[in-house]
Tab-separated table of C-alpha atoms and ligand atoms in Angstrom:
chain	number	residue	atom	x	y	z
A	1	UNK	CA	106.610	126.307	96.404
A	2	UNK	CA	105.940	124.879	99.567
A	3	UNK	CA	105.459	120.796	100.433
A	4	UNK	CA	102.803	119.523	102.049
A	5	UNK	CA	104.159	116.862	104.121
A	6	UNK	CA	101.695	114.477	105.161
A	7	UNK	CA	104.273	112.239	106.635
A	8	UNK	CA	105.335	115.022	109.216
A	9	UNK	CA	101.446	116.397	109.514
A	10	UNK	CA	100.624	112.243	110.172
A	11	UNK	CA	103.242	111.875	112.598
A	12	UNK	CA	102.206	115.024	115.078
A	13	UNK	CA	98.738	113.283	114.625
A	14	UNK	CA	100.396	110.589	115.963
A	15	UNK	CA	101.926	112.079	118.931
A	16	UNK	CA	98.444	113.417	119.904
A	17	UNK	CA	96.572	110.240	119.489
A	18	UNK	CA	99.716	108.082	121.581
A	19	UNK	CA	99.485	111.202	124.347
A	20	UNK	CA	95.241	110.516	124.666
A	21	UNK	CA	95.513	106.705	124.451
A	22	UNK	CA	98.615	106.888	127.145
A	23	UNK	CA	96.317	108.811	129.354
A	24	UNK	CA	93.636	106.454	129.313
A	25	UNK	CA	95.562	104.124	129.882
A	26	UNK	CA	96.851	105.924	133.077
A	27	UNK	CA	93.442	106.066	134.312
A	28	UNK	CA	92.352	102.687	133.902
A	29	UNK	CA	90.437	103.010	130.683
A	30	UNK	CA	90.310	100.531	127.617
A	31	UNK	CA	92.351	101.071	124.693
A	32	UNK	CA	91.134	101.115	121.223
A	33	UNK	CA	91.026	98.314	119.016
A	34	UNK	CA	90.754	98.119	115.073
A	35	UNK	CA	90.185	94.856	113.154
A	36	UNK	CA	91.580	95.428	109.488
A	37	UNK	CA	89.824	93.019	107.329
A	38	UNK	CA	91.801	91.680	104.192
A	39	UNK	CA	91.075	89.287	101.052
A	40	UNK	CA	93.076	87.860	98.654
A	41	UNK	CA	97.168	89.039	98.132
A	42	UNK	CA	96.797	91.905	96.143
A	43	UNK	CA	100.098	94.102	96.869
A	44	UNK	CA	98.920	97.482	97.543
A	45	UNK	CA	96.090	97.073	99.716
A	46	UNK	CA	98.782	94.545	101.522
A	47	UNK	CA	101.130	97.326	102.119
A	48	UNK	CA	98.131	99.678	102.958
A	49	UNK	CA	96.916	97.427	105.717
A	50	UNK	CA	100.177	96.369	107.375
A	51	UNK	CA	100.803	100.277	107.208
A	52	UNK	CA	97.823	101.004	109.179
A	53	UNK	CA	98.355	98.094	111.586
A	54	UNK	CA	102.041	99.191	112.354
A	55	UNK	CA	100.470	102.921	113.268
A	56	UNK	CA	98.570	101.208	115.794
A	57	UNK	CA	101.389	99.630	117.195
A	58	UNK	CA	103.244	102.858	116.974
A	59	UNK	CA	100.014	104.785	118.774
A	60	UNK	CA	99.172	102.143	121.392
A	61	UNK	CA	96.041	100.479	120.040
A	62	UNK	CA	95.355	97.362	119.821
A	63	UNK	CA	94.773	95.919	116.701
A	64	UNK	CA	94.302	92.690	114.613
A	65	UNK	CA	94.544	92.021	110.966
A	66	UNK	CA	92.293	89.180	109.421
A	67	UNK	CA	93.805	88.008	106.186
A	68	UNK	CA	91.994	85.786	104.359
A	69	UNK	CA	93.445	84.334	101.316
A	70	UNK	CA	89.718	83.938	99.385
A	71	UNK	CA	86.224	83.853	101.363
A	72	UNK	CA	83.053	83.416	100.267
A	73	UNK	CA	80.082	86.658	100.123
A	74	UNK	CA	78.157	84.688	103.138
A	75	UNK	CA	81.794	83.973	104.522
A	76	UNK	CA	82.620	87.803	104.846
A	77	UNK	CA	79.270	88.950	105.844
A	78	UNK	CA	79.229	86.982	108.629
A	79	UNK	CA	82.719	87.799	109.522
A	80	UNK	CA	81.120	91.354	109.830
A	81	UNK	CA	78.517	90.190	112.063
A	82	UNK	CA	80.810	88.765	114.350
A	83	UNK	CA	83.234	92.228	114.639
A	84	UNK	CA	79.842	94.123	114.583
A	85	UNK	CA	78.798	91.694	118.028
A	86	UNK	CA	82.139	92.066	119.512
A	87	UNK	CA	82.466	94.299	122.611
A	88	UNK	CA	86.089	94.215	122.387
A	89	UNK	CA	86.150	95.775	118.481
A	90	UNK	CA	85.857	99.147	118.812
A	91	UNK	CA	86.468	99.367	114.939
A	92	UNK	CA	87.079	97.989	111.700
A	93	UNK	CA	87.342	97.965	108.289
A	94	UNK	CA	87.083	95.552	104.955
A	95	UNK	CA	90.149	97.069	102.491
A	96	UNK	CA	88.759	98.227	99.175
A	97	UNK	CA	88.864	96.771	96.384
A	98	UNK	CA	87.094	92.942	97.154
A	99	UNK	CA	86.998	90.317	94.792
A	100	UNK	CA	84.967	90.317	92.011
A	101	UNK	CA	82.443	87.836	93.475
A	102	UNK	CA	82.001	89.815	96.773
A	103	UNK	CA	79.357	92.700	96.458
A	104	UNK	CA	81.666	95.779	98.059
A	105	UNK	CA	77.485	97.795	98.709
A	106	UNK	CA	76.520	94.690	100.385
A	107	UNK	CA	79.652	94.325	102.820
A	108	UNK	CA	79.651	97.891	103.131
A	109	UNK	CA	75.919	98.038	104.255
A	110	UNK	CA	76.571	95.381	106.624
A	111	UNK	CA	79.206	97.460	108.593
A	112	UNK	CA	77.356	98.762	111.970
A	113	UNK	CA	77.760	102.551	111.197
A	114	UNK	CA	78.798	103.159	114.629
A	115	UNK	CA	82.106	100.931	114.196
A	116	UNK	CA	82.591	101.769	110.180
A	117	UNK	CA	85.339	103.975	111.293
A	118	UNK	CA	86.425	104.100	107.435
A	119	UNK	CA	82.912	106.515	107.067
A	120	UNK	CA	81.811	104.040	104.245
A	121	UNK	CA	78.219	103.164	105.186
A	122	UNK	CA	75.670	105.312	103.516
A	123	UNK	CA	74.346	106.715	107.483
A	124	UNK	CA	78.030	107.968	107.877
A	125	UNK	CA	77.921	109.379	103.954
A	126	UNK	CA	74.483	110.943	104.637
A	127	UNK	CA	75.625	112.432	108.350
A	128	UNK	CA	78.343	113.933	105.952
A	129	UNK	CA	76.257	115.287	103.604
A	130	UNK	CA	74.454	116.614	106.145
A	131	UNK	CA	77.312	118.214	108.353
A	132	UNK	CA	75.825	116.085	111.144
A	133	UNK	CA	78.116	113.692	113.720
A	134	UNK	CA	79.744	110.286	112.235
A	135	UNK	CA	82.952	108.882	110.567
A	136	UNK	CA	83.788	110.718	107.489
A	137	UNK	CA	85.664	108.643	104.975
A	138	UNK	CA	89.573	108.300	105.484
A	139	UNK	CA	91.361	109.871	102.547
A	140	UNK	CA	88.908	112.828	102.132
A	141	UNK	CA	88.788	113.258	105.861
A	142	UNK	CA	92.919	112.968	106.050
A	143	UNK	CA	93.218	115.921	103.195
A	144	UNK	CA	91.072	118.461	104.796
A	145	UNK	CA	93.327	118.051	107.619
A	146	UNK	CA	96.731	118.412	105.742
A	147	UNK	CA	94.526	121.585	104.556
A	148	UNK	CA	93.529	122.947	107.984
A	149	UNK	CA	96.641	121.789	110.123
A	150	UNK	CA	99.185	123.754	106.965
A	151	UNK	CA	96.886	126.807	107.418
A	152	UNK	CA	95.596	126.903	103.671
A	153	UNK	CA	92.365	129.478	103.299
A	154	UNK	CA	89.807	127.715	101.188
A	155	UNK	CA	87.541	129.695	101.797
A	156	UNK	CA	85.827	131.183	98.402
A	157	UNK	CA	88.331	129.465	96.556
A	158	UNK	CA	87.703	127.439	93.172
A	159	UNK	CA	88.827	123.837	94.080
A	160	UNK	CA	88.642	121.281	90.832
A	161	UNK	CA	88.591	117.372	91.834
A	162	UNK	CA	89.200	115.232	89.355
A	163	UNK	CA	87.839	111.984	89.362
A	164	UNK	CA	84.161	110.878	91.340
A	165	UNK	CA	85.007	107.758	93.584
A	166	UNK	CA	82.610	107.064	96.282
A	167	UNK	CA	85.401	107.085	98.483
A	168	UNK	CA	87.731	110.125	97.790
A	169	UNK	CA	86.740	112.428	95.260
A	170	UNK	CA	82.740	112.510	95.614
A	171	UNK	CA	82.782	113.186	99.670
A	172	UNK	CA	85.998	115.313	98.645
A	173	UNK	CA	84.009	117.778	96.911
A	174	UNK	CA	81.382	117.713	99.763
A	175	UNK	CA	83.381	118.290	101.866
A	176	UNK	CA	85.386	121.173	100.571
A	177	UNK	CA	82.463	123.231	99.569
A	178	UNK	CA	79.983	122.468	103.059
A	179	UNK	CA	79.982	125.315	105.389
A	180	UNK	CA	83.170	124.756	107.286
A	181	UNK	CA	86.673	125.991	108.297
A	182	UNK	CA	88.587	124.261	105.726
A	183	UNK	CA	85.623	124.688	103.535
A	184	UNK	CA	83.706	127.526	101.332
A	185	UNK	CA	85.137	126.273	98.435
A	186	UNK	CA	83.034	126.708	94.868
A	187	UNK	CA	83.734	123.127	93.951
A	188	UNK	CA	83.932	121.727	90.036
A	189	UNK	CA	84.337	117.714	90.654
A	190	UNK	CA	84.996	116.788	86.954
A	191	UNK	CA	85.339	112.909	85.598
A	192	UNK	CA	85.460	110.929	82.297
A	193	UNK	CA	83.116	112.905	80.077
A	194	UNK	CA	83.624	115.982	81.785
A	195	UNK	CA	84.778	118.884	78.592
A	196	UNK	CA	87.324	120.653	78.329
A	197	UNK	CA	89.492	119.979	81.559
A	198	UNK	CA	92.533	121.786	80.618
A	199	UNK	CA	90.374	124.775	80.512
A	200	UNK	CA	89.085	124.163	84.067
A	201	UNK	CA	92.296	122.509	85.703
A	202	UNK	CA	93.477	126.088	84.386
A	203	UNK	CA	91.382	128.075	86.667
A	204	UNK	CA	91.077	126.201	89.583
A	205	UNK	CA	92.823	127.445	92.639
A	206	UNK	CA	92.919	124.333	94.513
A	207	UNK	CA	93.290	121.075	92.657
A	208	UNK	CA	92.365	117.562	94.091
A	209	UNK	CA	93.639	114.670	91.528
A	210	UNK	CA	92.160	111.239	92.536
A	211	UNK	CA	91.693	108.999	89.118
A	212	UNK	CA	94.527	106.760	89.522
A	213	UNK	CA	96.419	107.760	86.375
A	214	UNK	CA	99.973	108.580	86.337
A	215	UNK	CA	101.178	111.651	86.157
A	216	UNK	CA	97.903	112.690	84.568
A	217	UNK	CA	97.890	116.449	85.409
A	218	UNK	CA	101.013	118.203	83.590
A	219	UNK	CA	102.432	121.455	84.364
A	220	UNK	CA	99.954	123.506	81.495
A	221	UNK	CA	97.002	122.084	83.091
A	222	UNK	CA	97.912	124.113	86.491
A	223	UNK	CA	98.163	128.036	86.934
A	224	UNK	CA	100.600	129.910	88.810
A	225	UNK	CA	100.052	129.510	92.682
A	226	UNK	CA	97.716	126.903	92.835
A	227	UNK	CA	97.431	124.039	95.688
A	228	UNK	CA	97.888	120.937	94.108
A	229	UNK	CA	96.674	117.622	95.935
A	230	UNK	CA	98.089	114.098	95.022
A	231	UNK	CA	95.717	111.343	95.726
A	232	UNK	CA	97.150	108.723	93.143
A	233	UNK	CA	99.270	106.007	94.285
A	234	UNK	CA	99.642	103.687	90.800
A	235	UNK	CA	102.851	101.078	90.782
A	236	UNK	CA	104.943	101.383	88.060
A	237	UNK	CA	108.004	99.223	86.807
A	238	UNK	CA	110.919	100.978	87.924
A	239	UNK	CA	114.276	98.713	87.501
A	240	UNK	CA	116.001	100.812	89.754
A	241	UNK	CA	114.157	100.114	93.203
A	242	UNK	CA	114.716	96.642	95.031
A	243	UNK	CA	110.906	96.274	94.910
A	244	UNK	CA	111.387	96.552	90.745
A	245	UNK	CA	108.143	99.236	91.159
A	246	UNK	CA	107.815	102.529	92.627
A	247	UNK	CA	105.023	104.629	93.656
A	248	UNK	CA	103.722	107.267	91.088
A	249	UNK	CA	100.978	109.596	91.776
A	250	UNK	CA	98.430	111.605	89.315
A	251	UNK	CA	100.448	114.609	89.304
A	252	UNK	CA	103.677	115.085	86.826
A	253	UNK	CA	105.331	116.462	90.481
A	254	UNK	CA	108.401	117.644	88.734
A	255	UNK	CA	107.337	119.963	86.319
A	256	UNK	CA	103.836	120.875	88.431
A	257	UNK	CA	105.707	121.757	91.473
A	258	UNK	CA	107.545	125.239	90.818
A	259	UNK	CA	104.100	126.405	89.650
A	260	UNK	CA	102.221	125.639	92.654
A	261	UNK	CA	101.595	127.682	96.180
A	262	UNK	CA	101.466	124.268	97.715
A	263	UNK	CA	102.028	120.420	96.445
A	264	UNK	CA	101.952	117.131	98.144
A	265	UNK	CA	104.406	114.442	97.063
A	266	UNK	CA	103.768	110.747	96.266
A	267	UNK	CA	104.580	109.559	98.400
A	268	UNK	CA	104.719	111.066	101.693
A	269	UNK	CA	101.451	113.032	100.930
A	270	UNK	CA	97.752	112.006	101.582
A	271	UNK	CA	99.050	108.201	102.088
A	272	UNK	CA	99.721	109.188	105.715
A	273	UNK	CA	97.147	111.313	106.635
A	274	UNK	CA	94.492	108.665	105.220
A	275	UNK	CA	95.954	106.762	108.002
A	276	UNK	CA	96.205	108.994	110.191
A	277	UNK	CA	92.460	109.773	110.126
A	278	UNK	CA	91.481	106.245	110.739
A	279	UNK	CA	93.271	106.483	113.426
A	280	UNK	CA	91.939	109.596	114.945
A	281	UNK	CA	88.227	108.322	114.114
A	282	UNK	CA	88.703	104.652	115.549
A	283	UNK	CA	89.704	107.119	119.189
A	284	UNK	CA	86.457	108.550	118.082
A	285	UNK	CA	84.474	104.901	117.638
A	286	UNK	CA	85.602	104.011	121.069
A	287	UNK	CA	84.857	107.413	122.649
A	288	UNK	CA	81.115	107.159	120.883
A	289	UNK	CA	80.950	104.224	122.047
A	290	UNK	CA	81.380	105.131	125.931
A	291	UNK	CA	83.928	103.292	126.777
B	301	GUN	N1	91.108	101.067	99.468
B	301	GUN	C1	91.681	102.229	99.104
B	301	GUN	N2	91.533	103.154	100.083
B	301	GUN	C2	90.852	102.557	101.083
B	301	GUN	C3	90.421	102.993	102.366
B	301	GUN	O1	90.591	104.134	102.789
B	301	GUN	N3	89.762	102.047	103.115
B	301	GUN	C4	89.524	100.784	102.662
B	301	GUN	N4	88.861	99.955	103.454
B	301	GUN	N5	89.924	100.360	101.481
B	301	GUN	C5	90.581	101.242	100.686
């Protein structure tokens, strides 16, 4: 069994992206900036923003974080109006999930697609679809890269996702089975009334879990030398951590593990490279941009 470290993959990421943004700097170009858009004080997507802030500060971008304890629909839309006007935003993003009484389509549609460097607005989803230019959506994005940069052949492989988000395990299974290098995979992407998973977790060579469910895939579910893929991040109560929670994902890891070829830990796993691909497509944003 072999891990694949996302932290370590994220952090060479890293050193690339510092190494391009140092050598615009040298030659008198503008830096990148990403605006990280957040509501209310839910913990997670707290942790998950000030994480993606610090790797900007670690990189050499610029980058602001609006927090906003509540706003209003209007509030937020104009909000994106104003980042979509400003020359000096080369990126941003509104963390997922809103509050109930914000309409996530609506703020999402609002986005200009050239600076919705999380891939979220339905002209980056289509450009996906279509294998054509634009931002494709952080986590998915972020995995194919742990894929490609660990040297995994997908090609002709069966690859299972489990669970059919609109932002990791729908473009997941796009992406996996498009005509690509990683790619060529004959994808299943199975959800809540799909039959008889056990049978087709069984089979699959490559598994993607992404349904937020702890420790949801057990060791019979998986067969001998498959590449298992942790997308959950749930919090559970665990007395023995300062926090009093820890981090589980959708994968039983211990008793999975010593079946698989491959295995990514929670965390340490996709967390980082989902960051690390916003990172890599904000360069983008600014590069598309022409500056
Ligand atoms: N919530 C969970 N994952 C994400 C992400 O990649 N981007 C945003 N904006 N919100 C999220």
């Amino acid at each position: 069994m072999q891990l694949l470290d996302g932290k370590l993959t994220a952090q060479s990421i890293r050193i690339e992206l510092k190494e391009a943004v140092d050598k615009r700097k040298a030659s008198g170009h503008k830096i990148p900036h990403l605006v990280a858009v957040l509501i209310g004080s839910d913990g997670g997507s707290l942790t998950y923003v000030n994480a993606k802030v610090k790797a900007c500060q670690e990189i050499g971008f610029e980058s602001t974080l609006l927090h906003y304890e509540d706003i209003s629909e209007e509030g937020l839309l104009q909000k994106v109006n104003e980042l979509n006007e400003d020359e000096n935003v080369d990126g941003f993003i509104v963390q997922l999930p809103l509050p109930e009484h914000i309409d996530e389509l609506k703020i999402t549609k609002a986005i200009d697609p050239r600076k919705d460097v999380d891939g979220f607005h339905p002209e980056n989803i289509g450009n996906m679809v279509l294998n054509l230019p634009g931002f494709l959506p952080a986590t998915p994005a972020g995995i194919v890269e742990l894929i490609r940069r660990n040297g995994i052949e997908t090609s002709g492989k069966d690859c299972l996702v489990i669970g059919r988000s609109n932002i990791v395990g729908t473009p997941m299974s796009i992406l996996l089975a498009r005509n690509g290098e990683p790619g060529n995979c004959t994808v299943t992407l199975t959800h809540s009334r799909t039959k008889d998973l056990k049978e087709k977790t069984r089979n699959a060579d490559i598994i993607i879990a992404a349904i937020g469910r702890p420790e949801f895939l057990t060791a019979d579910m998986v067969k001998e030398g498959a590449v298992v893929i942790d997308v959950g991040t749930t919090r559970v109560p665990d007395a023995s951590k300062k926090s009093g929670w820890a981090l589980k994902g959708d994968v039983d890891f211990e008793r999975v593990a010593p079946k698989c070829s491959y295995i990514t830990p929670v965390p340490g796993g996709v967390g980082p490279m989902t960051i690390a691909s916003l990172m890599i497509n904000t360069l983008r944003a600014m590069e598309l941009n022409g500056k």
